[in-house]
mmCIF file of C-alpha atoms in Angstrom:
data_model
loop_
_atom_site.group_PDB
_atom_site.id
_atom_site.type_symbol
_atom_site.label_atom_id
_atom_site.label_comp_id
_atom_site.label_asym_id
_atom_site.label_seq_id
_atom_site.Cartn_x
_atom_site.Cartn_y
_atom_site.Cartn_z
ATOM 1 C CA UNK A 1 -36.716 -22.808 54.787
ATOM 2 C CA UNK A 2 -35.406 -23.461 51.581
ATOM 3 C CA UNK A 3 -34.558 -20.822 49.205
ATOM 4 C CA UNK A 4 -34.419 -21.126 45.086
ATOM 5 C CA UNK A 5 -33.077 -18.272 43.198
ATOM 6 C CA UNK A 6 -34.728 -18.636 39.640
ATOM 7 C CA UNK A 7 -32.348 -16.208 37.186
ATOM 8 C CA UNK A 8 -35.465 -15.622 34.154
ATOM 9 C CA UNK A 9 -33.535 -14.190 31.624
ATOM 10 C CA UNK A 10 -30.289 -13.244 30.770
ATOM 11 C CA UNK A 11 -30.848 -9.903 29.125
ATOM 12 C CA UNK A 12 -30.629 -6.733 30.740
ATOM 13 C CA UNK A 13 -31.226 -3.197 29.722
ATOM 14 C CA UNK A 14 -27.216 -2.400 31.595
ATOM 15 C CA UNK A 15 -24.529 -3.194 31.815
ATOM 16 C CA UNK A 16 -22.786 -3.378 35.127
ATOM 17 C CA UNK A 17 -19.300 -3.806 35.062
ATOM 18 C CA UNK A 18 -19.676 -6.737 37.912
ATOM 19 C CA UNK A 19 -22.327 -8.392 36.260
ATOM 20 C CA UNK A 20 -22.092 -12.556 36.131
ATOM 21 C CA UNK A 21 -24.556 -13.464 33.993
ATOM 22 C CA UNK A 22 -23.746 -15.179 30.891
ATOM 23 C CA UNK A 23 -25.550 -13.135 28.171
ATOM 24 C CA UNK A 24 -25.519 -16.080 25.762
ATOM 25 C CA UNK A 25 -28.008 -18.119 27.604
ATOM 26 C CA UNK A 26 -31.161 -18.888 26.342
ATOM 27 C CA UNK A 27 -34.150 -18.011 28.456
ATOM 28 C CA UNK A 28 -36.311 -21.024 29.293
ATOM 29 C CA UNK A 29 -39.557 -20.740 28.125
ATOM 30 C CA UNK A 30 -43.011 -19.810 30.015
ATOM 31 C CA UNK A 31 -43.979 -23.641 30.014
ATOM 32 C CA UNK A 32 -40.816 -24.589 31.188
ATOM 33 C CA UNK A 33 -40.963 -22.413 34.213
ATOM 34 C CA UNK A 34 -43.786 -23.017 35.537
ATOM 35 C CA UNK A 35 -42.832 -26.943 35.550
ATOM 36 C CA UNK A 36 -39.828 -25.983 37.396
ATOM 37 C CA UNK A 37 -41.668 -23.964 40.213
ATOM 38 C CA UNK A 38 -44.333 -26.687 40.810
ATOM 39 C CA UNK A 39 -41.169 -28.950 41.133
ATOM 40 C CA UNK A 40 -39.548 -26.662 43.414
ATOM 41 C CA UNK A 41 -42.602 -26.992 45.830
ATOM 42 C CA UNK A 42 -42.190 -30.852 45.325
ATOM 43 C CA UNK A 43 -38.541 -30.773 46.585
ATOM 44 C CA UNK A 44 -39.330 -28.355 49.621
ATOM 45 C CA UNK A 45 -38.485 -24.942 47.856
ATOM 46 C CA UNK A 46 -40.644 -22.497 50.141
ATOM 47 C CA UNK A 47 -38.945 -19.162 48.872
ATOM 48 C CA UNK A 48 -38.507 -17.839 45.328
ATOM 49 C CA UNK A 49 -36.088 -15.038 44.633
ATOM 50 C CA UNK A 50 -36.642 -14.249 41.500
ATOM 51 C CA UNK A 51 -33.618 -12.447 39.134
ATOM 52 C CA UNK A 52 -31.893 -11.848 35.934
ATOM 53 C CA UNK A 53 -30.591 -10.004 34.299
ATOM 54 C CA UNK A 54 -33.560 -8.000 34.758
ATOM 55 C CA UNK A 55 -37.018 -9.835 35.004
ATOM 56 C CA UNK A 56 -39.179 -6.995 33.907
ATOM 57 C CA UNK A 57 -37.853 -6.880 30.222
ATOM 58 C CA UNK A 58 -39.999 -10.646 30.277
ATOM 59 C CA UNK A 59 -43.708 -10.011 28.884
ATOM 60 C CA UNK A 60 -44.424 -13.130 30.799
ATOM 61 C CA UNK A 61 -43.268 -11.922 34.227
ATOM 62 C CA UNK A 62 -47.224 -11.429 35.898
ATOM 63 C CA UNK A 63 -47.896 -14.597 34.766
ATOM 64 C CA UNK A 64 -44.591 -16.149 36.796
ATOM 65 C CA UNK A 65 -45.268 -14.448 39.543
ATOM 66 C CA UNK A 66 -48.982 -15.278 39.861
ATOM 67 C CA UNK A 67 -48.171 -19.017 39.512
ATOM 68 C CA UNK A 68 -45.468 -18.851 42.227
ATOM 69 C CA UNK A 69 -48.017 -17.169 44.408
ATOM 70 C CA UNK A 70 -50.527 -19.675 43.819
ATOM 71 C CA UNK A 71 -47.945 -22.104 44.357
ATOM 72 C CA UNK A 72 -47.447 -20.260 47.899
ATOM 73 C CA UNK A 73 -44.107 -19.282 47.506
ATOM 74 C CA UNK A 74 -42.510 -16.612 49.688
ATOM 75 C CA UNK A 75 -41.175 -14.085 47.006
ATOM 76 C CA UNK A 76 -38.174 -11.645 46.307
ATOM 77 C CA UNK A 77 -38.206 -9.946 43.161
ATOM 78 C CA UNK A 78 -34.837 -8.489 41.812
ATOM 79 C CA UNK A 79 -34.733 -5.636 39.651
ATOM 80 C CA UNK A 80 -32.528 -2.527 38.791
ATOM 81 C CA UNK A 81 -35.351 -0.522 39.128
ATOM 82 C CA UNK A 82 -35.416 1.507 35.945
ATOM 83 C CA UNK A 83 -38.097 -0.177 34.222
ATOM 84 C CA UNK A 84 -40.497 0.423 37.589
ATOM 85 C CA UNK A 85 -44.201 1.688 36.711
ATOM 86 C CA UNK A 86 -46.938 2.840 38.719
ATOM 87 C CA UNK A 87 -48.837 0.579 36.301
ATOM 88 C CA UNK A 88 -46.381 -2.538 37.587
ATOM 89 C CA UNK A 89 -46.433 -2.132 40.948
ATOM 90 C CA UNK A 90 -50.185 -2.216 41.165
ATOM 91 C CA UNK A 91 -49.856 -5.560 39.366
ATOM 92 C CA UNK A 92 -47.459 -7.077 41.849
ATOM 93 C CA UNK A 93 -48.401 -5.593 45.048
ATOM 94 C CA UNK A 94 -50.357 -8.866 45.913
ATOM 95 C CA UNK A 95 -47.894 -11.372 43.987
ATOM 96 C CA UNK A 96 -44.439 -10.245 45.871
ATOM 97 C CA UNK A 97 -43.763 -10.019 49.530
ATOM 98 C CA UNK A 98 -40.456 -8.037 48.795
ATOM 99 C CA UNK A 99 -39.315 -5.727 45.810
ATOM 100 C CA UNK A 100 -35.083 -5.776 46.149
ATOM 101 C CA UNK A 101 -33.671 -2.580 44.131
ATOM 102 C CA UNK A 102 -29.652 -2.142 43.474
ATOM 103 C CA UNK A 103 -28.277 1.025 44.825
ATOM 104 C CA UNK A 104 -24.600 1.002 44.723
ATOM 105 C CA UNK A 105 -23.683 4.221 46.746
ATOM 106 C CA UNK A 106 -24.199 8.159 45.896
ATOM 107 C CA UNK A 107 -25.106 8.944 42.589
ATOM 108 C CA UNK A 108 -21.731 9.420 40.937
ATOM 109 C CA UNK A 109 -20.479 5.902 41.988
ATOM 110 C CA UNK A 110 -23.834 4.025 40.889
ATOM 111 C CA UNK A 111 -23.744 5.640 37.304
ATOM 112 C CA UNK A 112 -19.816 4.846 36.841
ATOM 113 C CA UNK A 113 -20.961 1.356 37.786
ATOM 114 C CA UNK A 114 -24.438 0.450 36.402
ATOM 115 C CA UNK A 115 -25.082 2.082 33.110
ATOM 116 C CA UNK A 116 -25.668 6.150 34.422
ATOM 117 C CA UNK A 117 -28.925 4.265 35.670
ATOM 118 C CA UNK A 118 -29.182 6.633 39.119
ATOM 119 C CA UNK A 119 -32.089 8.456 38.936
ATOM 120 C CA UNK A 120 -34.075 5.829 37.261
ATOM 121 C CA UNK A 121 -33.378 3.487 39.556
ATOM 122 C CA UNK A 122 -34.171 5.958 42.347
ATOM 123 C CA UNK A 123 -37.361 6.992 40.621
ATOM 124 C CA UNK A 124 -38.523 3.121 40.808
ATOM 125 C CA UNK A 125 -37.448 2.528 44.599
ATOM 126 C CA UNK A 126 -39.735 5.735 45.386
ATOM 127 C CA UNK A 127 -42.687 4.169 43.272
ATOM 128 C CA UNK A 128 -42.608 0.722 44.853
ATOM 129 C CA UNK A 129 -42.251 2.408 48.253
ATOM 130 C CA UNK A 130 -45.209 4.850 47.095
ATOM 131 C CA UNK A 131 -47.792 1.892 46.262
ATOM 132 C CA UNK A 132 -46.969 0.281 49.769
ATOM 133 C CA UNK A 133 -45.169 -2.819 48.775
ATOM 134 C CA UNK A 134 -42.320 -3.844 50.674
ATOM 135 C CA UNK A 135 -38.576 -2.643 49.686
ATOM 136 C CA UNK A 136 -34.638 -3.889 50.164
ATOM 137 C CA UNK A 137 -32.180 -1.772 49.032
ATOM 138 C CA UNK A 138 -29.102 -3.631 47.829
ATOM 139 C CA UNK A 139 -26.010 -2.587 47.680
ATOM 140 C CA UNK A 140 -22.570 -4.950 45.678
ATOM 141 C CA UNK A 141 -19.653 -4.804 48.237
ATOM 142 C CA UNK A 142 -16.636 -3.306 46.284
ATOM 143 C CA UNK A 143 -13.583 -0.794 47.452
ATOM 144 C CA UNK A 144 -16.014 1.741 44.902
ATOM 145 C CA UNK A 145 -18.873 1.081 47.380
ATOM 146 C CA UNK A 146 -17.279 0.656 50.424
ATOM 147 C CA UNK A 147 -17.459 4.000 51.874
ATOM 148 C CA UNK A 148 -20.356 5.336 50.757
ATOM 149 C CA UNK A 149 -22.552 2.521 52.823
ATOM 150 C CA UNK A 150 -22.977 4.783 55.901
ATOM 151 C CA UNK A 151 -24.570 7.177 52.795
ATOM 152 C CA UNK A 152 -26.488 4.357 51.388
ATOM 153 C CA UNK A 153 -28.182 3.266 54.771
ATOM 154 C CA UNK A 154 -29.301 6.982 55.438
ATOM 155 C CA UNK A 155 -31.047 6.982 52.256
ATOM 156 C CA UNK A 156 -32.896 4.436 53.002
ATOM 157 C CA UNK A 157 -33.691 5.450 56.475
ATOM 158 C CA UNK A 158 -34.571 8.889 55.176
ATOM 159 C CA UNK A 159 -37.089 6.970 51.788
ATOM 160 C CA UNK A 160 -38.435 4.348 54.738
ATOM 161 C CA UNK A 161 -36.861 1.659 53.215
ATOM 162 C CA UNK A 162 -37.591 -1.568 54.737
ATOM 163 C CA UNK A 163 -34.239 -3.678 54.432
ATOM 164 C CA UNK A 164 -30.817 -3.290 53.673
ATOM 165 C CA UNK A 165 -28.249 -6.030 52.435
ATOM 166 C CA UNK A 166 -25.000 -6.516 51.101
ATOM 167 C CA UNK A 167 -23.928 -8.827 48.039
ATOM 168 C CA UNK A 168 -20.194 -9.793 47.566
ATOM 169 C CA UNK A 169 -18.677 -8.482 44.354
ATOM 170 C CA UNK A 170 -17.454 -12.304 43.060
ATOM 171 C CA UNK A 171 -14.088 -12.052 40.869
ATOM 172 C CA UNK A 172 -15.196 -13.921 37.672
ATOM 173 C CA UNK A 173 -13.280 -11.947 35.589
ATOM 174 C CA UNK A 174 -9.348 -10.388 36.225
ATOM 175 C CA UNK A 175 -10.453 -6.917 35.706
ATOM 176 C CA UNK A 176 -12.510 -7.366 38.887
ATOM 177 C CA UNK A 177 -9.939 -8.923 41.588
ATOM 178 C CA UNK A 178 -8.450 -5.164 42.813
ATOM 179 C CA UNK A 179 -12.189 -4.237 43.204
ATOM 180 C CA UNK A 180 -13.024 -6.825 45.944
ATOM 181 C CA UNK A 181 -12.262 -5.561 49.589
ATOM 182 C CA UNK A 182 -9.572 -6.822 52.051
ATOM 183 C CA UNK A 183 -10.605 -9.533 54.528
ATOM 184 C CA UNK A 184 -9.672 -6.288 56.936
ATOM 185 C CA UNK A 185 -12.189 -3.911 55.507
ATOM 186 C CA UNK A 186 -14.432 -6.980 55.264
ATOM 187 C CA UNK A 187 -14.276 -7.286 58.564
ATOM 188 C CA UNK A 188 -14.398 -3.925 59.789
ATOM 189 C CA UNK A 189 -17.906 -3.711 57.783
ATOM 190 C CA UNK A 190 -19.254 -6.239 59.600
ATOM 191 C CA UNK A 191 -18.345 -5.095 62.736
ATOM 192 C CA UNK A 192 -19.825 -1.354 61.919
ATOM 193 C CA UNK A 193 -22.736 -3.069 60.136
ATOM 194 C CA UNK A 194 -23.780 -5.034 63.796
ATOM 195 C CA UNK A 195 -23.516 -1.764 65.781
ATOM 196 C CA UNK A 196 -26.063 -0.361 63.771
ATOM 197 C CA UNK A 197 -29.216 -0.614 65.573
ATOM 198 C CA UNK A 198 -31.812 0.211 63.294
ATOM 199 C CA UNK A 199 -35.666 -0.992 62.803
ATOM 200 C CA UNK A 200 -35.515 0.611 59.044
ATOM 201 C CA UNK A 201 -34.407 -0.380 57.379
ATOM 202 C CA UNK A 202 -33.657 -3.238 58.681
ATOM 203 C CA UNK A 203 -29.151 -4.889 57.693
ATOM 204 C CA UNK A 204 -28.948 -7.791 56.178
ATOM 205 C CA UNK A 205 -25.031 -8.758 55.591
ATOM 206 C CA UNK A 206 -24.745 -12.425 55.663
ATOM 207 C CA UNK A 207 -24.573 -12.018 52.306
ATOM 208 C CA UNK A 208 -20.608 -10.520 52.686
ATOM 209 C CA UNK A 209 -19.841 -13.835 55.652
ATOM 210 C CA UNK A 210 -19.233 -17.310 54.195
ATOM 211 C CA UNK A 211 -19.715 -19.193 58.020
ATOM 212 C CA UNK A 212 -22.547 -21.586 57.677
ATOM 213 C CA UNK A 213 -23.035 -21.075 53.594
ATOM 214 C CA UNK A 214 -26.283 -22.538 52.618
ATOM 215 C CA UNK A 215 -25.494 -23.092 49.002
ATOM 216 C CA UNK A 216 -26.545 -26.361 47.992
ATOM 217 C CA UNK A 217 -27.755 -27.608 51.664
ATOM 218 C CA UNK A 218 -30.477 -24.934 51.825
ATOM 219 C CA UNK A 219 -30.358 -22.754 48.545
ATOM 220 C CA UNK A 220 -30.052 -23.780 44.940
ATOM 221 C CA UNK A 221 -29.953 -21.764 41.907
ATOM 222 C CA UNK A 222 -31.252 -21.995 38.229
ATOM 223 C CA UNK A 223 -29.812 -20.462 35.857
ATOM 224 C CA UNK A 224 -31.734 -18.461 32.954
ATOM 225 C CA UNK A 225 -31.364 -21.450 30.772
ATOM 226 C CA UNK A 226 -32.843 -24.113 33.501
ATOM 227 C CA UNK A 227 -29.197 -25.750 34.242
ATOM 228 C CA UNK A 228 -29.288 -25.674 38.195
ATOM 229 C CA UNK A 229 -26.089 -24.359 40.415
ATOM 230 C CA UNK A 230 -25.514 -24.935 43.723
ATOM 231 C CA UNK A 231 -25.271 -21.080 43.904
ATOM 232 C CA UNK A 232 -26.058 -18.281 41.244
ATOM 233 C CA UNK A 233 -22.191 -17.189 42.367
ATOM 234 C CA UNK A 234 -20.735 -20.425 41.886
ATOM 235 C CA UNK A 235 -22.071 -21.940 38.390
ATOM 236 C CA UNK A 236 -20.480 -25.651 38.671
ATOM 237 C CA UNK A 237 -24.212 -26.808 36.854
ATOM 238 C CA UNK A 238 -25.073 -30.299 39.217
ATOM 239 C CA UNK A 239 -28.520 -30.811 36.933
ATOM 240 C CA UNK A 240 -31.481 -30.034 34.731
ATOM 241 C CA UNK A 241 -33.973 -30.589 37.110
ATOM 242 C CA UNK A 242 -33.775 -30.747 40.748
ATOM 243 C CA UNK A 243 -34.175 -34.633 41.629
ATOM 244 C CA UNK A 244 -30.815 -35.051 39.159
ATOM 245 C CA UNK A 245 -29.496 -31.919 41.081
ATOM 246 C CA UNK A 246 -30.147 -33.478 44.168
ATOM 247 C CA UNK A 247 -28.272 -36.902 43.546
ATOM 248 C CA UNK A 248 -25.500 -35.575 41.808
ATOM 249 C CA UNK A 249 -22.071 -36.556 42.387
ATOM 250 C CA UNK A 250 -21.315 -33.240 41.748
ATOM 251 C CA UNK A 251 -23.231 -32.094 44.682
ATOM 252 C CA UNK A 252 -22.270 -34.398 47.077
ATOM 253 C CA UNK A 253 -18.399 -33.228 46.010
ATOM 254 C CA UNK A 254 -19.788 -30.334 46.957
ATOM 255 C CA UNK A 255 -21.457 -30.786 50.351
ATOM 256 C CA UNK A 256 -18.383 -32.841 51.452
ATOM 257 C CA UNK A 257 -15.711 -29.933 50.513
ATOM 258 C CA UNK A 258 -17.592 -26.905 51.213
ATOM 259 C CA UNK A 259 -16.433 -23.919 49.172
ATOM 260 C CA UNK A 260 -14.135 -26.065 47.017
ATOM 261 C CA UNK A 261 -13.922 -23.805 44.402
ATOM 262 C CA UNK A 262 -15.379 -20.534 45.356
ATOM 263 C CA UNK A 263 -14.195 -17.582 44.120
ATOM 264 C CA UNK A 264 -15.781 -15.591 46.853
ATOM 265 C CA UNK A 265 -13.741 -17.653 49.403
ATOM 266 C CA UNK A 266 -10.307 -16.591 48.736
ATOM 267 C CA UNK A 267 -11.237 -13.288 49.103
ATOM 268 C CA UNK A 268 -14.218 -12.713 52.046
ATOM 269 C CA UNK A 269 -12.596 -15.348 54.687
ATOM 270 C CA UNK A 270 -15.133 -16.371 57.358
#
């Protein structure tokens, strides 16, 4: 399996206080990503997780998604869930294998964090749940999240959410470094997170470990202005299309000194 994380725009209708994306990126065009997804089948890409900022504020979003179907790509679409419509959802039930919505813990947390956004974003989870497409619930690792996630996991058992997972909060700006948890409480997580023995929804939290990180081996990112990253989280660029990205030096740096230069290193530990 190998996993590309296409970032379509870099506009969003938030503002998160964690956000990475650089807002002064130019999206590529329509023509432009659709060359980049039939090269992403050429290089072995076999899952698309598609992202933003948020992907619905693109008119052209059906049209991605029915190309990367066509191209029989596995896909994750991102969203905040606010802009969810019964009208969408009927759209992508047959394009998407997996609608991932961002809940970061009870009400009053999530709206300090992203935008007073809550309900809508609640409203949109219960829709895509509703028209029978398959839902994550995502949740950004921070000392504000941290113990609400017992919370967060019962809401999803009690909305029959599907999956679960965990995203690191990466430090990529000062403001955010006494927001990311201790290796301790890191730990502890994890160790909570494996007794839970649940069939829905179903915890994903690799996304919190860095053992065996699949960034550039496995999983590439592209950026919303088609510069490719070995990671979304760690935007050294290594290309402009994935052959160059490939045979970079900068990759191979990379791949020889894994994590050199990862902010989320310093701070999750293996």
């Amino acid at each position: 399996m190998k996993t590309l994380t296409l970032d379509l725009t870099s506009k969003c209708n938030l503002n998160c206080e964690y956000c990475y994306v650089n807002r002064k990126l130019k999206d590529m065009s329509l023509k432009k990503i659709i060359k980049l997804l039939k090269q992403g089948v050429e290089n072995g890409f076999t899952h698309l997780i598609v992202s933003g900022g948020e992907p619905l504020l693109r008119r052209d979003l059906i049209k991605i998604l029915k190309t990367a179907k066509e191209l029989k790509y596995a896909i994750r679409l991102n969203t905040n869930g606010t802009l969810i419509t019964d009208d969408f959802c009927k759209k992508v039930k047959n394009l998407v294998d997996v609608i991932q919505v961002t809940i970061d813990g009870s009400k009053d947390t999530h709206n300090k964090l992203r935008s007073r956004s809550y309900d809508k974003a609640l409203l949109g989870l219960k829709k895509i749940i509703k028209h029978g497409i398959k839902v994550c619930v995502a949740t950004v690792l921070s000392k504000d999240t941290y113990k609400e996630i017992p919370h967060t996991i019962k809401l999803c058992e009690t909305l029959g959410v599907d999956y679960y997972r965990l995203i690191r909060l990466i430090p990529h700006k000062k403001e955010l470094k006494s927001k990311v948890v201790t290796k301790k409480m890191n730990k502890l997580l994890i160790k909570y997170l494996k007794a839970q023995n649940k069939v829905k929804p179903k915890i994903f939290y690799e996304g919190i470990c860095t053992n065996n990180c699949p960034a550039g081996k496995e999983y590439l990112g592209v950026n919303p202005d088609g510069s490719i990253v070995p990671c979304i989280f760690y935007q050294k660029i290594i290309g402009k299309n994935f052959k160059q990205a490939q045979k970079s030096d900068a990759l191979k740096e990379i791949l020889n000194n894994p994590c050199k230069g990862c902010k989320a290193l310093a701070y999750y530990g293996g």
